[in-house]
Amino acid sequence: MLGGMLTATTPTHCPYCSLQCGMNLRAAGPGVEVVERADFPVNRGALCGKGRTAPAVLSSRVRLVEPLVRRPATGRLEPATWEEALQAVADGLRRTRQDHGPDAVGVFGGGGLTNEKAYALGKFARLVLGTSQIDYNGRFCMSSAAAAHQRAFGLDRGLPFPLEDIPRTGCVVLVGSNLAETMPPALRYLTELKENGGKLIVVDPRRTRTAEQADLHLAPRPGTDLALALGLLHLVVAEGRTDEEFIRDRTSGWEDARAAAMSHWPALVERITGVPVPQLREAVGMFCDAADSMVLTARGPEQQSKGTDTVGAWINLCLATGRAGRPLSGYGCLTGQGNGQGGREHGQKADQLPGYRKLDDPAARSHVAAVWGVDPDVLPGPGRSAYELLDALGTDIRSLLLMGSNPVVSAPRAAHIQERLESLDFLAVADVVLSETAQLADVVLPVTQWAEETGTLTNLEGRVLLRRRAIDPPAGVRSDLEVLSGLAELLGWEKGFPTDAEEVFDELRRASAGGPADYAGISYRRIAEEDGVFWPCPEPAHPGTPRLFLERFATPDGRARFVPVTHRAAAEETDDEYPVVLTTGRVVSQYQSGAQTRRVDELNAAAPGPFVELHPRLAQRLGVAEGEPVAVVSRRGRAVAPARITNGIRPDTVFMPFHWAGEGRANTLTNPALDPTSRMPEFKVCAVRLERATGA
């Protein structure tokens, strides 16, 4: 069943993280309830609390059910008809384009949008608006890993192997990921790894619930993961543990990468990272003694101003030991957002066209332009990355269309970004709920969500999945595809923006054909029959590609490329005024900016608000007790939240989750310093000082 009201159970997928766990929906009173879908291979029926409670956000009590327009007379957002709201958006975007040129109009998307929506949004920006200024919040997710993948392997897919391979390897190094809280159903893969006799090494400055499962926990100072990886590679070389045959036959650039690593000797790495030399040697032994090994990274090493090089150093470790391009070994990235993978493949990223084609490649432009029925010269060039786009609001960019993102909470230096949003001539937001960003808009468009629409998403394995419509949305709600189609028509494009998701997907398939992320052989029917299809899949008879690089890498010569990298400091080091390092992350019962999960009573009961996690020695110096308010101050602002005192964090580090707005907004503090390659902001490292805030 792909439409209408739910009559039995509908197989679908969770609306949250990139696992895209399978679930069934069935009628329950006026709404729906989640029931187990044990046959889906990724989660095998398991769900976290967010997935189980996802239907709560479908309620009209918490979600938007009619368009809102800001009335000049009152300055408030008030109900409006769809016709009035769409006309107001079209007029606002048209006026900016006429007065200031097409690049004065910006478009900002989201990593939760389906492939069809991401594709249509990129097409809308480049054809209807003619703007180069489009990017999305996935730039804040795994862009550093994507850039490192491209440099080393010639292709970016989060995991080049399915999750089912993880328990069958011999050793996993998990870097900067707390799977127990960010992707709880995935923790079983690590549990099964250990049950099978494999070893788990966790790299994290905090002793998280995931780190507690590890055979070895390495706790480096935040921002020093690059030195740690280089130190491990130094020991691999010094102990004669390199795979010379693999290096000779399947790689290039080893000599320079080895020379760079050899300048990071163990004692130096211990001074930089705080990880003792014996632990470095133990990690190398575990990793190399196993017949097969994997390195999996997440936001910890990636959300840094040197994130691309940091991921590159871990890839170099895999290549030097022959742990790549063969079964049960390799490097992979644990994508975060629900469609963080597919969302960047099909056109809402500043420099990319559908199918992972590069916007500055003449052949790519010609192919996509032919599918769209336009001259390639019509397509604008690459635009700004996400933070740079947001930073330009109110100056170079005067109007913004935003879909499925909440940068008031999620962007670094968030108070500044909020000011930039407030300075716009015109802001339109399409969302499910009235987020903190939507509250600033001139027009708010209520759109359908996961259970009310059909569309595809691509999970962290590169598995393209079908999320099926189970129930009808409220009468006053439209899909994002309907929004883009309506706006395109008002702006002079009567054709080219269909509202049927399957029709959009079929066009996406043609646009991706022959590209790195080739979906040409994937259809809705096939996805439904096969529990998803792994890209690349260039034709209907192709089986899909669950495991990449087994015969050759996606580089012109088929060889993986070593990239020489050296450690460098974070963009902002501690000093006498700001002597402590802040790092940020997630908790199990909230998701991303919290725009949806903070509206679910059960989740709020489990995680009611922000906190500052600090070591007892740091708390004693500050004179603060458990639960007392603590002010965390950086060069960009001040946040206040209750203290949570634990031995599970380094004494020189504090941690804050980033799901909340208001005075506990962690991203008020974070540093927007950008990685020079990926343009990823340095969320994970900034210098702060702590102050008692009793009575704040």
XYZ file of C-alpha atoms in Angstrom:
696
model
C 0.000 0.000 0.000
C 1.609 3.286 -1.126
C -1.131 5.754 -0.246
C -4.420 6.331 1.539
C -5.309 5.328 5.061
C -3.668 2.455 6.857
C -5.736 -0.727 6.581
C -3.314 -3.356 7.920
C 0.405 -2.926 8.517
C 2.704 -0.925 6.282
C 6.436 -1.725 6.170
C 8.485 1.464 6.356
C 11.556 3.004 7.984
C 12.365 5.146 11.012
C 12.492 8.910 10.346
C 15.675 9.533 12.302
C 19.274 8.323 11.867
C 21.112 6.787 8.922
C 20.518 3.211 10.037
C 17.015 3.729 8.636
C 15.742 0.885 10.803
C 12.875 -1.119 9.398
C 9.526 -0.900 11.179
C 5.867 -1.632 10.539
C 3.024 0.800 11.137
C -0.492 -0.242 12.051
C -3.652 1.589 13.001
C -4.048 2.494 16.683
C -7.115 4.578 17.478
C -6.973 7.839 15.538
C -3.275 7.389 14.761
C -0.684 4.695 14.191
C 1.698 2.671 16.291
C 5.087 1.143 15.548
C 5.408 -2.631 15.562
C 8.417 -4.846 15.008
C 9.696 -5.588 11.514
C 12.043 -8.455 12.299
C 12.790 -9.370 8.685
C 14.625 -6.140 7.825
C 18.347 -7.018 7.912
C 19.786 -3.774 9.296
C 18.060 -3.710 12.691
C 16.291 -7.104 12.731
C 13.353 -5.659 14.635
C 15.302 -3.650 17.200
C 14.412 0.036 17.654
C 15.551 2.796 19.981
C 13.169 5.017 21.921
C 13.142 7.648 19.193
C 11.955 5.154 16.606
C 9.305 3.650 18.888
C 7.844 7.081 19.693
C 8.107 8.561 16.193
C 4.292 8.549 15.662
C 3.957 11.153 18.438
C 5.230 13.838 16.055
C 2.382 13.044 13.643
C -0.050 14.521 16.162
C -1.673 17.841 15.272
C -0.912 18.917 18.848
C 2.798 19.209 18.098
C 3.136 19.671 14.322
C 2.198 22.374 11.843
C -1.174 21.899 10.136
C -1.627 25.142 8.150
C 0.585 27.753 6.460
C 1.673 30.793 8.461
C 2.434 34.273 7.134
C 3.930 37.127 9.161
C 1.424 39.979 9.179
C 2.890 43.499 8.937
C 0.209 44.888 11.226
C 1.066 42.618 14.142
C 4.524 41.316 13.267
C 3.288 37.840 14.160
C 2.998 34.604 12.206
C -0.693 33.994 11.548
C -2.681 31.378 9.591
C -2.998 31.813 5.848
C -4.264 29.895 2.835
C -1.845 27.863 0.751
C -2.448 30.145 -2.206
C -1.524 33.225 -0.181
C 1.504 31.575 1.395
C 2.963 30.240 -1.866
C 2.372 33.573 -3.587
C 4.169 35.363 -0.743
C 7.171 33.026 -1.106
C 7.253 33.396 -4.890
C 6.998 37.190 -4.603
C 9.750 37.363 -1.986
C 12.191 35.243 -4.004
C 11.326 36.999 -7.271
C 11.760 40.455 -5.762
C 15.223 39.618 -4.433
C 16.269 38.088 -7.740
C 15.101 41.132 -9.676
C 16.681 43.665 -7.319
C 19.956 41.921 -6.476
C 20.504 39.075 -8.941
C 19.980 35.301 -8.687
C 22.851 34.678 -6.265
C 21.174 36.958 -3.733
C 18.682 34.113 -3.247
C 19.880 31.232 -1.085
C 18.559 27.703 -0.616
C 19.363 25.569 2.424
C 18.338 21.910 2.570
C 18.495 19.050 5.020
C 19.993 15.602 5.431
C 16.582 14.229 6.355
C 15.003 15.024 2.990
C 14.271 12.026 0.788
C 16.335 11.499 -2.349
C 13.434 12.816 -4.396
C 13.161 16.017 -2.365
C 16.931 16.610 -2.370
C 16.991 16.109 -6.137
C 14.027 18.418 -6.733
C 15.426 21.094 -4.405
C 18.758 21.184 -6.244
C 16.996 21.317 -9.592
C 14.684 24.100 -8.353
C 17.594 26.187 -7.071
C 19.632 25.915 -10.256
C 16.858 26.147 -12.852
C 13.976 28.120 -11.369
C 16.006 30.481 -9.177
C 19.233 30.325 -11.201
C 21.263 30.540 -8.004
C 24.540 28.891 -7.125
C 23.872 29.508 -3.427
C 22.588 26.132 -2.262
C 23.953 23.794 0.383
C 22.550 21.706 3.226
C 23.081 20.752 6.836
C 24.731 17.490 5.802
C 27.854 19.617 5.357
C 27.912 19.534 9.177
C 27.626 15.733 9.243
C 30.277 13.729 7.358
C 31.691 16.040 4.711
C 35.253 15.516 5.978
C 34.946 11.757 5.623
C 33.423 12.234 2.174
C 36.368 14.381 1.089
C 38.857 11.869 2.476
C 37.030 9.011 0.705
C 37.264 10.888 -2.565
C 40.971 11.581 -2.131
C 41.903 8.026 -1.191
C 39.388 5.809 -2.981
C 37.940 8.025 -5.717
C 34.406 7.465 -4.396
C 32.461 8.388 -1.282
C 30.026 5.957 0.288
C 29.753 5.913 4.062
C 30.350 2.186 4.451
C 31.915 0.327 1.504
C 30.557 -2.885 3.013
C 27.271 -3.882 4.691
C 26.868 -3.752 8.459
C 26.605 -7.540 8.534
C 30.366 -7.734 7.861
C 31.303 -6.000 11.113
C 30.773 -8.963 13.486
C 32.782 -11.201 11.151
C 35.991 -9.147 11.199
C 38.724 -9.604 13.786
C 39.162 -6.089 15.176
C 37.189 -2.840 14.935
C 38.649 0.562 15.789
C 35.710 2.880 16.456
C 36.833 6.509 16.375
C 34.698 9.301 17.811
C 31.408 7.414 17.851
C 29.074 6.591 20.718
C 26.863 4.044 18.948
C 25.115 3.062 22.172
C 23.456 6.496 22.217
C 23.510 7.673 18.612
C 22.486 4.412 16.870
C 21.478 1.949 19.614
C 20.299 -0.873 17.295
C 23.756 -0.903 15.682
C 25.450 -1.722 18.986
C 24.492 -5.370 18.460
C 27.048 -5.583 15.648
C 29.813 -4.773 18.124
C 28.355 -7.159 20.704
C 28.327 -9.929 18.097
C 31.896 -9.026 17.109
C 33.050 -9.696 20.660
C 30.940 -12.852 20.934
C 32.761 -14.097 17.830
C 36.128 -13.476 19.462
C 36.864 -10.142 17.810
C 38.374 -7.122 19.548
C 36.910 -3.625 19.939
C 39.027 -0.482 20.341
C 37.129 2.746 21.066
C 38.763 6.159 20.613
C 36.875 8.837 22.556
C 37.815 11.485 25.161
C 34.805 10.286 27.188
C 34.178 6.863 28.661
C 30.800 6.538 26.987
C 28.395 3.617 27.124
C 30.052 2.420 23.926
C 33.578 2.804 25.321
C 32.549 0.647 28.281
C 32.116 -2.241 25.825
C 35.666 -1.884 24.471
C 38.603 -4.209 24.990
C 40.740 -1.077 24.814
C 39.614 2.520 25.321
C 41.927 5.282 24.087
C 40.974 8.716 25.468
C 42.860 11.388 23.507
C 42.544 15.088 24.114
C 39.876 16.442 21.702
C 41.407 17.612 18.451
C 44.391 15.238 18.567
C 42.931 12.246 16.680
C 45.192 13.057 13.721
C 48.332 12.683 15.832
C 46.962 9.470 17.312
C 46.397 7.857 13.905
C 49.848 8.948 12.725
C 51.433 7.543 15.864
C 49.786 4.188 15.270
C 51.023 4.159 11.669
C 54.538 5.034 12.895
C 54.458 1.954 15.129
C 53.112 -0.221 12.310
C 56.126 0.753 10.203
C 58.617 0.484 13.062
C 57.376 -2.981 14.019
C 57.436 -4.246 10.437
C 53.674 -4.766 10.253
C 53.028 -3.171 6.849
C 51.534 -5.242 4.028
C 54.158 -4.618 1.364
C 52.435 -6.732 -1.283
C 49.156 -4.800 -0.939
C 50.997 -1.479 -0.920
C 52.883 -2.429 -4.097
C 49.946 -3.874 -6.037
C 46.985 -1.727 -5.015
C 48.157 1.700 -3.807
C 50.203 4.749 -4.747
C 51.914 7.490 -2.751
C 53.182 5.329 0.116
C 56.675 6.784 0.408
C 55.489 10.311 1.167
C 52.783 9.127 3.565
C 55.263 6.922 5.416
C 57.740 9.781 5.749
C 55.008 12.006 7.213
C 53.993 9.342 9.720
C 57.551 8.659 10.853
C 57.853 12.188 12.257
C 55.170 11.248 14.830
C 57.122 9.006 17.180
C 55.335 7.421 20.170
C 56.620 9.708 22.927
C 55.644 12.796 20.927
C 52.185 11.370 20.248
C 51.732 10.647 23.959
C 52.568 14.285 24.775
C 50.113 15.577 22.159
C 47.219 13.191 22.817
C 47.636 12.096 26.417
C 47.372 8.444 25.333
C 50.187 6.408 26.966
C 52.700 4.701 24.688
C 51.850 1.210 26.033
C 48.241 1.746 24.950
C 49.419 2.809 21.480
C 51.421 -0.401 21.176
C 48.515 -2.479 22.467
C 46.200 -0.943 19.860
C 48.624 -1.728 17.042
C 48.907 -5.304 18.278
C 45.149 -5.833 18.383
C 44.627 -4.270 14.968
C 47.451 -6.074 13.172
C 47.274 -9.451 14.908
C 43.706 -9.955 13.681
C 43.365 -11.586 10.264
C 40.899 -8.846 9.287
C 40.339 -5.377 10.756
C 38.199 -2.284 10.241
C 38.348 1.378 11.177
C 35.003 3.164 11.569
C 34.919 6.928 12.141
C 32.119 9.299 13.054
C 31.740 12.954 13.983
C 34.536 12.998 16.584
C 37.477 13.077 14.152
C 35.442 14.551 11.292
C 33.983 17.731 12.831
C 37.362 19.428 13.033
C 39.163 22.080 11.024
C 41.523 19.278 9.989
C 38.854 16.590 9.696
C 39.711 15.548 6.127
C 43.351 14.957 7.023
C 42.357 13.171 10.232
C 40.140 10.716 8.382
C 42.890 10.430 5.766
C 45.354 9.340 8.452
C 43.031 6.525 9.560
C 42.601 5.492 5.918
C 46.404 5.454 5.542
C 46.581 3.079 8.517
C 44.136 0.719 6.773
C 45.985 0.896 3.465
C 49.433 0.354 4.988
C 48.235 -2.817 6.718
C 46.286 -4.130 3.718
C 43.000 -3.554 5.533
C 41.094 -2.223 2.518
C 39.767 -3.528 -0.763
C 39.174 -7.033 0.537
C 36.356 -8.816 2.386
C 35.887 -8.138 6.114
C 38.465 -5.348 6.204
C 38.348 -1.657 5.399
C 37.612 1.888 6.419
C 34.053 3.180 6.782
C 32.228 6.257 8.028
C 29.109 6.044 10.194
C 26.873 8.616 8.513
C 24.635 10.444 10.973
C 21.487 11.929 9.440
C 18.672 9.800 8.044
C 19.539 10.583 4.429
C 22.952 12.115 4.945
C 24.300 9.796 2.233
C 21.611 10.190 -0.427
C 21.045 13.831 0.431
C 24.462 14.831 -0.837
C 24.449 12.502 -3.840
C 21.680 14.135 -5.806
C 22.138 17.860 -5.951
C 21.556 19.905 -2.797
C 25.278 20.151 -2.036
C 26.982 23.325 -3.277
C 29.340 21.659 -5.736
C 27.438 18.576 -6.869
C 24.885 17.491 -9.438
C 22.757 14.314 -9.248
C 24.624 11.021 -9.247
C 27.551 12.541 -7.359
C 28.630 14.421 -10.452
C 30.780 17.497 -9.982
C 29.166 20.769 -10.927
C 32.336 22.085 -12.572
C 32.728 19.009 -14.827
C 31.572 19.888 -18.387
C 30.538 16.301 -19.135
C 28.496 16.117 -15.934
C 26.794 19.419 -16.697
C 25.929 18.254 -20.207
C 24.459 14.966 -19.001
C 22.238 16.495 -16.316
C 21.239 19.440 -18.512
C 20.060 16.983 -21.176
C 17.875 15.192 -18.620
C 16.474 18.545 -17.538
C 15.994 19.755 -21.103
C 18.142 22.885 -20.805
C 21.410 24.215 -22.154
C 24.382 23.350 -19.876
C 25.351 27.032 -19.807
C 22.132 27.729 -17.894
C 23.440 25.860 -14.857
C 25.270 28.067 -12.336
C 28.645 27.060 -10.938
C 29.514 25.863 -7.432
C 28.315 28.001 -4.524
C 29.209 28.528 -0.881
C 29.426 25.754 1.683
C 26.793 25.589 4.439
C 28.384 27.803 7.095
C 29.683 30.278 4.539
C 26.202 30.505 3.030
C 24.616 31.117 6.431
C 27.301 33.663 7.322
C 26.486 35.615 4.135
C 22.778 35.974 4.974
C 21.616 39.571 5.091
C 24.613 40.798 3.065
C 25.321 38.988 -0.209
C 22.303 36.700 0.252
C 19.111 38.643 0.895
C 16.419 35.924 0.785
C 16.471 32.275 1.825
C 14.312 29.229 1.159
C 15.011 26.655 3.876
C 13.735 23.073 3.958
C 14.136 20.585 6.779
C 16.850 22.248 8.839
C 17.117 24.226 12.076
C 20.410 26.177 11.985
C 19.406 28.405 14.906
C 20.254 25.369 17.051
C 22.503 23.252 14.819
C 24.942 25.741 13.264
C 28.254 26.681 14.893
C 28.444 30.171 16.391
C 24.677 29.871 16.538
C 23.887 33.280 18.031
C 25.634 34.913 15.079
C 23.738 32.718 12.599
C 20.478 33.623 14.315
C 21.344 37.298 13.821
C 22.115 36.633 10.145
C 18.729 34.930 9.673
C 16.984 37.856 11.370
C 18.706 40.295 9.009
C 17.297 38.737 5.836
C 14.907 40.632 3.613
C 12.839 37.473 3.311
C 12.881 33.987 4.877
C 10.643 31.048 3.944
C 10.781 27.781 5.879
C 9.180 24.453 4.977
C 9.092 22.105 7.969
C 7.057 19.639 9.959
C 7.161 21.662 13.199
C 7.574 25.285 14.177
C 11.302 25.048 14.884
C 13.385 27.866 16.344
C 14.393 28.786 12.786
C 10.810 28.651 11.493
C 9.808 31.095 14.227
C 11.957 33.716 12.471
C 10.391 33.201 9.044
C 8.164 35.465 6.990
C 6.328 32.416 5.652
C 6.151 28.918 7.153
C 4.928 26.042 4.988
C 3.697 22.883 6.787
C 4.917 19.761 4.992
C 4.362 16.033 5.197
C 6.571 13.734 7.195
C 7.794 10.147 7.068
C 4.532 8.203 7.565
C 2.555 10.515 5.283
C 4.679 10.304 2.149
C 6.458 7.885 -0.127
C 10.094 8.314 -1.054
C 13.538 6.770 -1.023
C 16.462 7.244 1.338
C 19.996 5.863 1.231
C 21.308 4.544 4.515
C 24.885 4.513 5.801
C 25.629 1.287 3.900
C 24.663 2.791 0.522
C 21.445 0.739 0.608
C 18.627 2.581 -1.203
C 15.375 2.065 0.733
C 11.700 2.794 0.166
C 9.790 4.631 2.853
C 6.097 4.043 2.196
C 3.159 6.317 2.831
C 0.930 4.754 5.477
C -1.578 7.492 6.363
C -2.972 10.673 4.868
C -1.563 13.960 6.155
C -3.805 16.622 7.699
C -5.832 18.585 5.173
C -3.723 21.725 5.519
C -0.386 19.990 4.876
C 1.372 19.446 1.533
C 4.489 17.558 0.514
C 7.780 19.303 -0.210
C 7.435 18.150 -3.820
C 4.066 19.917 -4.015
C 5.652 23.033 -2.511
C 8.442 23.093 -5.091
C 6.043 22.356 -7.931
C 3.716 25.156 -6.851
C 6.544 27.656 -6.458
C 8.054 26.669 -9.817
C 4.746 27.291 -11.553
C 4.325 30.699 -9.910
C 7.871 31.556 -11.014
C 7.248 30.592 -14.633
C 8.093 26.858 -14.793
C 4.871 25.027 -15.589
C 6.632 21.715 -16.261
C 9.599 19.826 -14.856
C 8.577 19.583 -11.207
C 6.193 16.630 -10.770
C 4.599 15.939 -7.408
C 4.607 12.139 -7.627
C 7.653 10.765 -5.809
C 8.104 7.742 -8.067
C 8.068 9.966 -11.155
C 10.749 12.164 -9.575
C 12.803 9.078 -8.699
C 12.646 7.809 -12.275
C 14.048 11.141 -13.444
C 16.721 10.962 -10.732
C 17.706 7.534 -12.060
C 18.266 8.998 -15.528
C 20.198 11.950 -14.123
C 22.441 9.647 -12.065
C 23.068 7.140 -14.893
C 26.768 6.736 -15.554
C 27.743 8.824 -12.528
C 29.643 7.642 -9.454
C 26.375 7.164 -7.523
C 24.514 5.357 -10.294
C 20.889 4.548 -9.421
C 19.792 3.744 -12.992
C 19.035 0.071 -12.246
C 17.053 0.752 -9.061
C 13.248 0.952 -9.050
C 10.595 1.253 -6.357
C 9.423 -2.282 -7.072
C 12.922 -3.685 -6.847
C 13.670 -1.912 -3.566
C 10.484 -3.336 -2.060
C 11.291 -6.863 -3.222
C 14.952 -6.878 -2.134
C 14.924 -4.938 1.164
C 16.863 -2.195 -0.560
C 19.449 -2.083 -3.334
C 23.082 -1.029 -2.907
C 24.422 1.561 -5.325
C 26.106 1.688 -7.760
C 23.503 -0.268 -9.719
C 23.739 0.819 -13.370
C 21.033 -1.395 -14.902
C 18.024 -3.491 -13.832
C 19.920 -6.780 -14.228
C 22.785 -5.578 -12.038
C 22.786 -7.116 -8.520
C 23.810 -3.897 -6.781
C 27.138 -3.409 -5.012
C 27.112 -4.161 -1.280
C 30.931 -4.354 -1.195
C 33.058 -1.781 -2.983
C 36.711 -1.872 -4.087
C 37.221 -5.658 -3.970
C 38.867 -5.659 -7.415
C 39.871 -2.036 -7.916
C 39.397 1.342 -6.333
C 37.395 4.059 -8.093
C 40.477 6.083 -9.069
C 41.605 6.432 -12.698
C 44.354 3.806 -12.246
C 42.348 1.613 -9.871
C 44.801 2.171 -7.007
C 44.008 3.634 -3.614
C 45.948 6.813 -2.918
C 47.945 7.451 0.222
C 47.817 11.140 1.153
C 50.672 12.441 3.341
C 49.298 14.301 6.375
C 50.863 15.733 9.515
C 49.372 16.757 12.837
C 48.443 20.371 13.414
C 46.740 22.056 16.324
C 43.053 22.836 16.516
C 42.024 26.232 15.204
C 41.548 27.407 18.791
C 43.896 26.198 21.515
C 43.370 26.612 25.251
C 45.123 29.449 27.106
C 45.009 31.147 30.509
C 41.689 32.849 29.743
C 40.031 29.795 28.188
C 41.830 26.819 29.777
C 39.368 23.961 29.097
C 38.377 22.135 25.898
C 34.688 21.838 25.019
C 33.447 18.974 22.884
C 29.840 18.326 21.879
C 27.640 15.410 20.907
C 24.314 13.642 21.298
C 22.288 11.775 23.896
C 20.185 8.708 23.245
C 16.734 10.259 23.710
C 17.122 13.349 21.537
C 18.045 13.806 17.889
C 20.033 16.533 16.110
C 18.583 19.999 16.859
C 15.724 18.391 18.808
C 13.085 20.126 16.705
C 10.985 16.956 16.620
C 12.174 14.848 19.569
C 11.783 17.715 22.046
C 8.053 17.502 21.312
C 7.767 13.888 22.529
C 6.879 13.536 26.222
C 8.563 10.159 26.711
C 11.833 11.390 25.208
C 11.777 14.604 27.235
C 11.238 12.613 30.418
C 14.417 10.661 29.628
C 16.458 13.693 28.475
C 14.765 16.880 29.702
C 17.501 19.389 28.977
C 21.139 20.242 28.398
C 23.957 19.595 30.839
C 27.676 20.160 31.249
C 29.638 16.967 31.811
C 32.879 17.525 33.747
C 35.439 15.579 35.741
C 35.325 15.668 39.588
C 38.724 17.432 39.773
C 37.485 20.191 37.491
C 34.243 20.468 39.457
C 36.201 20.711 42.723
C 38.388 23.532 41.374
C 35.253 25.348 40.267
C 33.460 24.663 43.542
C 30.374 23.268 41.819
C 28.252 20.285 42.887
C 26.176 17.841 40.852
C 23.141 19.563 39.329
C 24.274 23.116 40.035
C 24.229 25.516 37.074
C 27.531 26.021 35.294
C 28.302 28.753 32.784
C 30.488 27.714 29.861
C 32.039 30.704 28.110
C 33.867 30.786 24.774
C 35.025 33.636 22.581
C 31.626 33.495 20.869
C 29.182 33.426 23.761
C 27.924 31.913 26.997
C 25.767 28.873 27.745
C 24.404 27.750 31.110
C 23.359 24.226 32.077
C 23.427 21.939 35.141
C 26.666 20.167 36.037
C 26.904 16.418 35.521
C 30.016 15.174 37.316
C 31.644 11.967 36.142
C 34.989 10.199 36.087
C 34.221 9.210 32.513
C 35.661 12.340 30.936
C 39.154 13.801 30.779
C 39.886 16.423 33.495
C 40.847 18.969 30.818
C 37.614 18.528 28.831
C 33.900 19.273 29.203
C 31.051 17.884 27.129
C 27.673 19.379 26.191
C 24.902 17.845 24.066
C 23.710 20.138 21.282
C 19.962 19.366 21.059
C 18.574 22.387 22.883
C 17.951 26.070 22.205
C 17.922 28.833 24.800
C 20.575 29.488 27.412
C 21.821 25.877 27.229
C 22.491 26.023 23.479
C 25.882 24.354 23.047
C 26.389 25.764 19.566
C 26.427 29.280 20.951
C 29.975 28.343 21.942
C 31.310 26.301 19.027
C 33.939 27.483 16.577
C 33.037 27.931 12.873
C 36.660 27.445 11.765
C 36.429 25.404 8.552
C 38.359 22.456 7.187
C 40.048 23.789 4.027
C 38.898 20.828 1.916
C 35.503 19.753 3.243
C 34.415 23.131 4.698
C 33.334 21.273 7.828
C 33.155 23.502 10.948
C 35.141 22.584 14.054
C 32.213 21.566 16.275
C 34.255 19.114 18.322
C 36.989 21.399 19.684
C 36.933 24.884 21.164
C 38.497 26.649 24.133
C 36.223 27.637 27.020
C 36.271 28.675 30.640
C 33.815 27.589 33.310
C 32.118 29.808 35.873
C 29.732 29.124 38.707
C 26.275 30.291 37.710
C 24.198 29.772 40.846
C 21.016 31.742 40.517
C 21.451 32.192 36.774
